[in-house]
Tab-separated table of C-alpha atoms in Angstrom:
chain	number	residue	atom	x	y	z
A	14	MET	CA	91.093	87.188	92.574
A	15	ILE	CA	89.352	90.728	93.736
A	16	LYS	CA	92.666	91.946	92.210
A	17	ASN	CA	92.596	91.146	88.635
A	18	MET	CA	89.323	91.709	88.644
A	19	LEU	CA	89.771	95.463	89.422
A	20	ARG	CA	92.376	95.291	86.757
A	21	ALA	CA	90.869	93.474	84.411
A	22	SER	CA	87.681	95.361	84.204
A	23	THR	CA	88.670	98.479	82.411
A	24	ALA	CA	92.047	99.984	81.450
A	25	LEU	CA	90.892	103.581	82.716
A	26	LEU	CA	89.264	102.414	85.573
A	27	LEU	CA	91.132	102.504	88.548
A	28	ALA	CA	90.881	101.037	91.931
A	29	LEU	CA	92.473	101.936	95.201
A	30	ALA	CA	90.198	99.773	98.065
A	31	PRO	CA	92.234	97.203	100.267
A	32	LEU	CA	92.411	93.990	99.859
A	33	THR	CA	89.863	91.445	100.631
A	34	LEU	CA	91.578	88.043	101.132
A	35	PRO	CA	90.733	85.799	103.660
A	36	THR	CA	91.656	86.065	107.230
A	37	PRO	CA	93.390	83.677	108.874
A	38	ALA	CA	93.222	82.760	112.151
A	39	GLY	CA	94.229	85.467	114.869
A	40	ALA	CA	94.146	88.223	112.739
A	41	THR	CA	92.210	91.095	113.435
A	42	PRO	CA	89.184	91.330	111.176
A	43	PHE	CA	89.377	93.304	108.045
A	44	ALA	CA	86.483	95.915	109.285
A	45	ALA	CA	88.132	96.231	112.610
A	46	ARG	CA	90.894	97.459	111.017
A	47	THR	CA	89.679	99.742	108.182
A	48	ALA	CA	87.179	101.352	110.674
A	49	THR	CA	89.150	104.642	110.991
A	50	ALA	CA	90.590	104.356	107.930
A	51	PRO	CA	90.204	107.469	105.888
A	52	ALA	CA	87.552	107.660	103.177
A	53	ALA	CA	88.359	107.446	99.710
A	54	ALA	CA	88.622	110.321	96.489
A	55	VAL	CA	87.283	109.515	93.495
A	56	LEU	CA	88.179	112.001	91.055
A	57	PRO	CA	88.248	112.276	87.120
A	58	LEU	CA	92.208	112.132	86.676
A	59	ALA	CA	92.561	115.877	85.929
A	60	ASP	CA	91.399	117.260	88.843
A	61	ALA	CA	93.301	114.218	90.646
A	62	VAL	CA	96.906	115.446	89.025
A	63	GLU	CA	96.106	118.932	90.179
A	64	GLN	CA	96.056	117.658	93.464
A	65	ILE	CA	99.314	116.658	93.810
A	66	PRO	CA	101.614	119.046	95.431
A	67	LEU	CA	103.840	120.868	93.576
A	68	ALA	CA	107.841	120.906	94.737
A	69	ASP	CA	111.011	120.246	93.435
A	70	GLU	CA	112.828	117.256	94.155
A	71	PHE	CA	116.111	115.734	96.017
A	72	ARG	CA	117.919	113.011	96.082
A	73	THR	CA	120.182	113.441	99.124
A	74	GLY	CA	120.892	110.390	101.681
A	75	TYR	CA	119.268	108.444	99.452
A	76	THR	CA	119.464	104.666	99.842
A	77	ARG	CA	117.447	101.619	98.602
A	78	ASP	CA	118.064	100.505	102.096
A	79	SER	CA	116.139	103.018	103.174
A	80	PHE	CA	112.749	101.158	102.332
A	81	ARG	CA	113.122	97.622	103.760
A	82	HIS	CA	111.506	95.431	101.552
A	83	TRP	CA	110.183	92.541	101.101
A	84	ASN	CA	108.944	91.981	104.579
A	85	THR	CA	106.413	89.479	105.941
A	86	GLY	CA	103.622	90.369	104.026
A	87	LEU	CA	99.743	90.783	104.947
A	88	TYR	CA	99.480	87.482	107.098
A	89	PRO	CA	103.075	86.655	108.395
A	90	ALA	CA	101.819	83.263	109.233
A	91	ASP	CA	101.500	82.055	105.700
A	92	GLY	CA	105.030	81.768	105.295
A	93	CYS	CA	105.122	84.445	102.100
A	94	ASN	CA	107.091	87.724	101.364
A	95	THR	CA	105.270	90.991	100.217
A	96	ARG	CA	106.389	90.058	96.981
A	97	ALA	CA	105.261	86.553	96.715
A	98	GLU	CA	101.993	87.330	98.223
A	99	VAL	CA	101.928	90.331	95.252
A	100	LEU	CA	102.724	87.188	92.373
A	101	LEU	CA	99.693	84.650	94.227
A	102	ASP	CA	97.492	87.337	93.563
A	103	GLU	CA	98.231	89.032	90.118
A	104	ALA	CA	98.031	85.355	88.530
A	105	VAL	CA	95.903	84.491	86.224
A	106	GLU	CA	96.838	81.296	86.174
A	107	ALA	CA	97.908	80.403	90.297
A	108	PRO	CA	101.438	78.749	90.441
A	109	ALA	CA	101.740	76.121	92.892
A	110	VAL	CA	103.282	77.010	96.527
A	111	ALA	CA	106.142	74.588	97.604
A	112	ALA	CA	107.849	75.204	101.579
A	113	ASP	CA	108.856	78.286	101.892
A	114	CYS	CA	106.585	79.994	99.264
A	115	LYS	CA	108.945	79.233	97.049
A	116	LEU	CA	106.402	79.523	93.333
A	117	SER	CA	106.646	77.516	90.086
A	118	GLY	CA	104.802	77.659	87.181
A	119	GLY	CA	101.783	79.891	87.324
A	120	ARG	CA	101.054	82.531	84.769
A	121	TRP	CA	100.739	86.016	84.664
A	122	ILE	CA	99.830	89.434	81.854
A	123	SER	CA	102.401	92.222	82.586
A	124	TYR	CA	100.545	95.090	81.839
A	125	TYR	CA	103.573	97.719	80.702
A	126	ASP	CA	103.786	95.825	78.025
A	127	ALA	CA	101.053	93.106	77.441
A	128	ALA	CA	103.585	90.175	77.998
A	129	GLU	CA	102.406	86.406	79.139
A	130	VAL	CA	105.120	85.221	81.512
A	131	THR	CA	104.712	81.460	83.027
A	132	ASP	CA	107.877	81.772	85.072
A	133	PRO	CA	107.579	84.247	88.291
A	134	GLY	CA	111.561	84.586	89.104
A	135	LYS	CA	111.190	87.035	85.597
A	136	LEU	CA	108.376	89.450	86.854
A	137	ASP	CA	109.602	92.325	88.907
A	138	ILE	CA	107.423	93.852	91.498
A	139	ASP	CA	107.228	97.273	90.797
A	140	HIS	CA	106.995	100.010	92.632
A	141	MET	CA	104.251	102.128	90.568
A	142	VAL	CA	106.056	105.421	92.082
A	143	ALA	CA	109.596	104.078	92.273
A	144	LEU	CA	111.068	104.071	95.807
A	145	ALA	CA	114.258	106.729	94.888
A	146	GLU	CA	111.499	108.898	92.789
A	147	ALA	CA	109.097	108.840	96.533
A	148	TRP	CA	111.890	109.465	98.167
A	149	ASP	CA	112.759	112.038	96.022
A	150	SER	CA	108.930	113.615	96.573
A	151	SER	CA	109.247	113.904	100.573
A	152	ALA	CA	109.296	109.972	101.539
A	153	GLY	CA	112.857	111.262	102.444
A	154	ALA	CA	111.697	112.767	105.723
A	155	TRP	CA	109.383	109.866	106.415
A	156	THR	CA	110.408	107.389	109.503
A	157	ALA	CA	112.128	104.168	108.632
A	158	GLN	CA	108.808	102.347	109.490
A	159	ARG	CA	105.868	104.385	107.530
A	160	ARG	CA	109.207	104.199	103.879
A	161	GLU	CA	108.825	99.993	105.158
A	162	ALA	CA	104.897	100.860	104.725
A	163	TYR	CA	105.293	102.510	101.291
A	164	ALA	CA	107.634	99.666	100.170
A	165	ASN	CA	105.658	97.170	101.037
A	166	ASP	CA	101.843	99.073	100.095
A	167	GLN	CA	98.607	95.925	99.672
A	168	GLY	CA	96.421	98.041	101.082
A	169	ALA	CA	95.706	99.669	97.735
A	170	THR	CA	95.975	97.457	94.510
A	171	THR	CA	97.907	100.112	92.520
A	172	SER	CA	100.823	100.846	94.749
A	173	LEU	CA	102.805	97.170	93.622
A	174	VAL	CA	102.688	95.467	90.307
A	175	ALA	CA	104.219	92.215	88.561
A	176	VAL	CA	105.401	93.353	85.261
A	177	THR	CA	108.290	91.861	83.589
A	178	ALA	CA	111.443	92.667	84.383
A	179	ARG	CA	112.451	93.897	81.070
A	180	SER	CA	109.834	96.960	81.665
A	181	ASN	CA	110.499	97.502	85.266
A	182	ARG	CA	114.204	97.689	84.992
A	183	ALA	CA	114.211	100.190	81.179
A	184	LYS	CA	111.302	102.382	83.922
A	185	ALA	CA	114.107	102.055	86.287
A	186	ASP	CA	113.385	105.497	88.588
A	187	ARG	CA	112.065	107.604	86.299
A	188	ASP	CA	108.761	109.867	86.100
A	189	PRO	CA	106.033	110.115	83.460
A	190	ALA	CA	107.653	113.023	81.967
A	191	GLU	CA	110.820	110.560	81.778
A	192	TRP	CA	109.516	107.090	80.910
A	193	MET	CA	105.906	105.083	80.193
A	194	PRO	CA	104.666	101.783	79.109
A	195	PRO	CA	105.873	100.637	75.893
A	196	LEU	CA	102.157	99.337	75.238
A	197	PRO	CA	100.174	102.660	74.362
A	198	GLU	CA	96.848	101.549	75.886
A	199	ALA	CA	98.291	101.151	79.356
A	200	HIS	CA	98.906	104.468	78.870
A	201	CYS	CA	95.737	105.746	80.524
A	202	ARG	CA	96.574	103.606	83.094
A	203	TYR	CA	99.709	104.074	84.238
A	204	VAL	CA	99.236	107.643	84.729
A	205	GLY	CA	96.313	107.111	86.646
A	206	GLU	CA	97.614	104.797	88.935
A	207	TRP	CA	101.159	106.980	89.263
A	208	THR	CA	98.653	109.635	90.482
A	209	ALA	CA	96.155	107.834	92.623
A	210	THR	CA	99.845	106.536	94.222
A	211	LYS	CA	101.345	110.086	94.677
A	212	LEU	CA	97.995	111.394	96.254
A	213	ARG	CA	97.618	108.518	98.210
A	214	TRP	CA	101.068	108.781	99.931
A	215	GLY	CA	101.016	113.183	99.631
A	216	LEU	CA	103.905	112.875	97.693
A	217	ALA	CA	105.074	116.031	95.388
A	218	ALA	CA	105.687	116.279	91.749
A	219	ASP	CA	108.192	118.700	89.920
A	220	GLN	CA	107.444	120.769	86.826
A	221	ALA	CA	108.660	118.235	84.546
A	222	GLU	CA	106.520	115.788	86.089
A	223	ALA	CA	103.526	117.778	86.947
A	224	ASP	CA	103.682	119.509	83.194
A	225	ALA	CA	104.281	115.762	81.588
A	226	LEU	CA	100.586	114.597	83.469
A	227	LYS	CA	98.623	117.599	82.757
A	228	VAL	CA	99.218	116.256	78.705
A	229	TYR	CA	98.162	112.531	79.335
A	230	ALA	CA	95.163	113.711	81.460
A	231	GLU	CA	93.922	116.304	78.813
A	232	ALA	CA	94.271	113.131	76.547
A	233	CYS	CA	92.867	110.891	79.213
A	234	GLU	CA	89.548	112.504	79.744
A	235	THR	CA	87.403	109.386	80.608
A	236	THR	CA	90.159	108.353	83.518
A	237	ILE	CA	89.101	108.017	86.880
A	238	VAL	CA	91.247	108.168	89.907
A	239	HIS	CA	90.308	106.376	93.253
A	240	TYR	CA	92.119	106.774	95.934
A	241	THR	CA	92.056	106.567	99.642
A	242	PRO	CA	95.479	107.901	101.677
A	243	ALA	CA	97.780	105.569	103.522
A	244	PRO	CA	96.718	105.454	107.419
């Protein structure tokens, strides 16, 4: 699939383009849905980091239920929720799909730790910028509808990623000043995807996070960030 090809092409080249999937009968054509979409931006990582607004973080009022997920996904008629659709899209070997979109078998590669996974139950769908971190970074002021759109964002290839449950839970709600993937080769890709997600959704960074991103950007000088502002 397109997301697999984009992610396999290079650990340093990031893409945040809408998914291209077959359009179910009765669905609005992709071109019509994106005719008025904001233009994509392409920046070196160091320049992209400078575009993230700087602000203090506030956790007041946050609950995970503030972000409704998983919803019915891109295509409600397929019977799969967002989690299942991401798993289907990122599989390097497709799983079997039974009634009610129950998945079995298949194969995935978790890029945080290079682990190969053949049981979909052992994967988490990680929000690149965790829900709590998004809340801290300005999502607390959003409408419930926008938070739901954020939590189920399949309009960018890097917003949601299938990774091992252990790596996702080690990350929790921490930003790159506090946590990075255990695989060093994943660091430039991860920082680029983090930066792209913050820019896509207009999320801020606190000082410690901004400082860490700048340090990684110096080390990842060939990393390019592509992002499209969320509608």
